XYZ file of C-alpha atoms in Angstrom:
260
model
C -8.978 -24.550 -20.417
C -5.546 -23.205 -19.980
C -4.741 -19.785 -19.595
C -2.890 -16.631 -18.457
C -3.655 -12.929 -18.105
C -0.268 -11.524 -16.479
C 3.383 -11.957 -18.506
C 5.873 -8.782 -19.459
C 8.203 -8.525 -21.609
C 11.743 -6.343 -22.204
C 9.999 -3.680 -22.666
C 9.467 -2.521 -19.322
C 13.384 -2.901 -18.058
C 12.588 -5.492 -15.575
C 11.751 -8.454 -18.024
C 13.286 -10.448 -20.724
C 12.152 -11.583 -24.205
C 9.589 -9.674 -26.967
C 6.105 -10.797 -27.376
C 6.664 -12.694 -29.509
C 8.888 -15.006 -27.957
C 6.324 -15.093 -25.056
C 3.650 -16.504 -27.077
C 5.759 -18.647 -29.395
C 6.769 -20.368 -26.144
C 3.114 -20.165 -24.021
C 1.717 -21.636 -28.058
C 4.578 -24.677 -27.055
C 3.305 -25.145 -23.584
C -0.694 -25.816 -24.867
C -2.246 -22.581 -23.809
C -5.303 -21.602 -24.828
C -5.427 -17.619 -23.717
C -2.344 -15.964 -23.292
C -2.521 -11.765 -22.782
C 0.539 -10.040 -22.305
C 0.287 -7.378 -19.705
C 3.240 -5.089 -19.789
C 4.028 -2.657 -17.229
C 1.883 0.261 -18.504
C 3.456 3.434 -19.273
C 2.504 6.725 -17.074
C 2.297 10.097 -17.652
C 3.549 12.846 -15.372
C 0.551 15.491 -13.721
C 1.946 17.706 -10.793
C 4.382 15.849 -8.829
C 2.507 12.943 -9.240
C 3.648 9.980 -9.509
C 7.316 10.057 -7.957
C 10.180 9.975 -11.028
C 10.709 6.372 -9.405
C 7.699 4.952 -10.571
C 9.131 5.757 -14.245
C 12.350 3.602 -14.383
C 10.498 -0.260 -14.414
C 7.792 0.434 -17.601
C 7.401 1.539 -21.233
C 7.474 5.282 -22.429
C 4.648 6.622 -23.750
C 6.118 7.011 -27.192
C 6.545 2.830 -27.367
C 2.768 2.088 -26.232
C 1.883 2.280 -30.116
C 4.768 -0.126 -30.943
C 3.916 -2.514 -28.266
C 0.039 -2.778 -29.231
C 0.560 -2.775 -32.788
C 3.197 -5.862 -32.729
C 0.982 -7.602 -29.929
C -1.466 -7.276 -32.945
C 0.874 -8.404 -35.512
C 0.754 -11.521 -33.339
C -2.816 -12.217 -32.753
C -3.401 -12.111 -36.581
C -0.409 -14.405 -37.019
C -0.726 -16.942 -34.417
C -4.813 -17.248 -34.298
C -5.648 -20.183 -35.328
C -3.281 -21.511 -32.501
C -3.481 -19.840 -29.229
C -6.109 -16.378 -28.623
C -3.322 -13.399 -28.080
C -5.038 -11.003 -25.695
C -3.292 -7.076 -25.342
C -2.875 -5.621 -21.706
C -1.587 -3.430 -19.717
C -0.958 -3.139 -15.961
C -1.218 -0.574 -13.692
C -1.813 1.614 -11.167
C -4.271 4.068 -10.241
C -4.011 7.446 -9.107
C -7.468 9.602 -9.375
C -5.559 12.246 -10.948
C -4.351 10.186 -13.582
C -8.312 8.817 -14.106
C -9.039 9.921 -17.692
C -5.598 9.383 -18.798
C -6.250 5.200 -17.596
C -9.401 5.651 -19.447
C -7.525 6.373 -22.292
C -5.315 3.176 -22.258
C -8.210 1.197 -21.620
C -10.097 1.722 -24.674
C -5.924 1.079 -26.298
C -6.007 -2.420 -25.349
C -8.170 -5.644 -24.885
C -7.907 -5.629 -20.935
C -6.466 -3.390 -17.726
C -4.808 -5.418 -14.841
C -4.962 -3.319 -11.066
C -1.453 -3.467 -9.921
C -1.456 -1.507 -6.582
C 2.177 -0.965 -6.877
C 2.341 2.374 -5.755
C -0.628 4.846 -4.199
C -0.673 8.314 -3.190
C -0.588 9.673 0.787
C -0.775 13.124 1.656
C 0.519 14.146 -1.894
C 3.717 11.643 -1.649
C 3.957 8.661 -3.810
C 4.169 5.025 -1.555
C 6.179 1.822 -2.408
C 2.930 -0.930 -1.833
C 6.061 -3.345 -1.387
C 7.786 -1.623 1.750
C 4.631 -0.800 3.487
C 5.972 -0.476 7.726
C 2.761 2.247 8.965
C -0.200 1.090 9.600
C -2.126 4.014 7.822
C 0.090 3.006 4.986
C -1.826 -0.284 5.037
C -4.942 0.796 4.815
C -4.880 3.712 2.273
C -3.687 0.822 0.447
C -7.040 -1.037 0.735
C -8.818 2.250 0.218
C -7.157 3.200 -3.214
C -7.970 -0.232 -4.359
C -11.605 0.693 -3.828
C -11.385 3.746 -5.981
C -9.893 2.084 -8.766
C -12.741 -1.220 -8.411
C -15.094 1.419 -8.785
C -13.506 3.311 -12.153
C -14.801 -0.277 -13.845
C -11.662 -0.235 -16.037
C -9.933 -3.237 -14.679
C -10.537 -7.253 -15.379
C -8.602 -8.283 -12.213
C -6.495 -6.823 -9.142
C -2.849 -8.131 -9.747
C -1.276 -9.454 -6.284
C -3.804 -7.898 -4.157
C -2.155 -9.195 -0.906
C 1.485 -7.765 -2.015
C 1.073 -5.257 1.243
C 2.434 -8.096 3.171
C 5.839 -8.268 1.033
C 6.376 -5.194 3.759
C 4.631 -6.429 6.395
C 3.463 -8.749 9.159
C -0.044 -10.313 9.182
C -1.666 -8.764 11.954
C -5.114 -6.761 12.754
C -4.981 -4.063 10.166
C -3.617 -6.306 7.520
C -6.909 -8.965 8.463
C -8.925 -5.814 8.176
C -7.082 -4.500 4.855
C -8.273 -8.018 3.554
C -11.641 -7.771 4.394
C -11.632 -4.487 2.770
C -10.090 -5.819 -0.441
C -12.831 -8.884 -0.555
C -15.739 -7.475 -0.268
C -14.868 -4.397 -2.420
C -13.947 -7.748 -4.963
C -17.662 -8.886 -4.320
C -19.519 -5.509 -5.172
C -17.730 -4.049 -8.000
C -16.955 -7.915 -9.310
C -13.308 -7.478 -9.442
C -11.570 -10.827 -9.644
C -8.504 -11.533 -7.364
C -5.202 -12.603 -8.484
C -3.938 -15.277 -6.858
C 0.079 -14.715 -8.509
C 2.790 -17.250 -8.887
C 5.890 -14.472 -8.596
C 5.189 -14.433 -4.852
C 5.982 -17.835 -4.960
C 9.373 -17.531 -6.611
C 10.292 -14.560 -4.003
C 10.486 -17.932 -2.241
C 9.074 -18.051 1.740
C 9.873 -16.091 5.005
C 9.948 -17.292 9.075
C 6.237 -15.584 10.317
C 4.830 -15.877 13.496
C 1.625 -17.976 11.533
C 4.913 -20.310 10.448
C 7.441 -20.584 7.123
C 4.959 -18.592 4.731
C 5.500 -17.122 0.844
C 5.842 -13.266 0.709
C 2.600 -13.779 -1.790
C 0.363 -15.585 -1.922
C -0.056 -15.279 2.134
C -2.622 -17.943 3.128
C -4.172 -16.228 6.078
C -5.244 -13.232 3.244
C -6.792 -16.248 1.099
C -8.522 -17.712 3.658
C -10.365 -14.415 4.412
C -11.245 -14.272 0.449
C -12.341 -17.787 0.486
C -15.272 -16.679 3.383
C -16.899 -14.460 0.643
C -16.794 -16.886 -2.418
C -14.519 -14.211 -4.314
C -13.672 -15.072 -8.024
C -9.928 -15.705 -8.135
C -8.119 -16.250 -11.566
C -4.329 -17.357 -10.858
C -1.561 -16.409 -13.161
C 2.159 -16.408 -13.500
C 2.947 -12.764 -13.648
C 5.831 -14.261 -15.930
C 8.691 -12.060 -16.952
C 10.631 -14.554 -18.724
C 9.073 -16.769 -20.880
C 10.346 -19.823 -19.316
C 8.366 -19.034 -16.665
C 4.984 -19.735 -18.069
C 4.336 -22.874 -17.156
C 7.361 -23.431 -14.359
C 6.726 -25.186 -11.099
C 6.128 -21.900 -9.139
C 2.682 -21.885 -11.680
C 1.508 -25.355 -10.808
C 2.112 -24.352 -7.571
C -0.209 -21.429 -7.650
C -2.546 -23.479 -8.774
C -2.333 -26.493 -6.435
C -2.329 -23.856 -3.713
C -5.525 -22.234 -4.987
C -6.938 -25.658 -5.141
C -5.946 -26.749 -1.433
C -7.619 -23.639 -0.231
C -10.598 -23.944 -1.665
C -10.599 -20.750 -3.623
C -13.532 -19.739 -6.093
C -10.894 -19.792 -9.212
C -11.824 -18.798 -12.947
C -10.122 -19.407 -16.130
C -11.669 -17.357 -18.249
C -12.021 -13.749 -17.082
């Protein structure tokens, strides 16, 4: 069984290709199940989230067309591949009802903790430097898992992109792994972090993510792990990085699943 539940199209303003182009390429690469999961549109409630978060996602008035196009592809290619309609979105408590409505429009939601709220401000997970922000990243993850809206969490080790592995990082890894088990939300080992290349760390040469130290902790809890491409171009569905992600999951002894 060959699956991928995490892919993006041009609608998010930082990927390429239409839904149909991605699906055709997925068929060419013999995927059995393929999900398009572009970044969900957001709405502003008060000052949340910041204007920056609206730059790299579809607009609200584009959502219906996104879903309709994918529904057409579902029908058109049903004899060749199972197409699923997804959205990747953050979780803000102020947006709980809005996100619930989104979850009812599509086959699945991915929790992407790209941004979270701390002291009324939107914090980017791509450049976390302060320990209290790292801990808030974990707290927001628990809040998201509790909703039951999300089928899995994308790149849970994203918080390490801007910082180093230390005692706080280890604590956060335990918090996320425990929550994954408690709320039965699988964690994603994400190939796009491999595409970002490696960095020198006190632990040696490492990918930004997936970060081995994080996944070593996940393994101790036997969390469900799903490997996805996080493709932003249809050439990335079946690339070397996607296969490397699968290889690492096997090498690290993770409890991988193929079907959500």
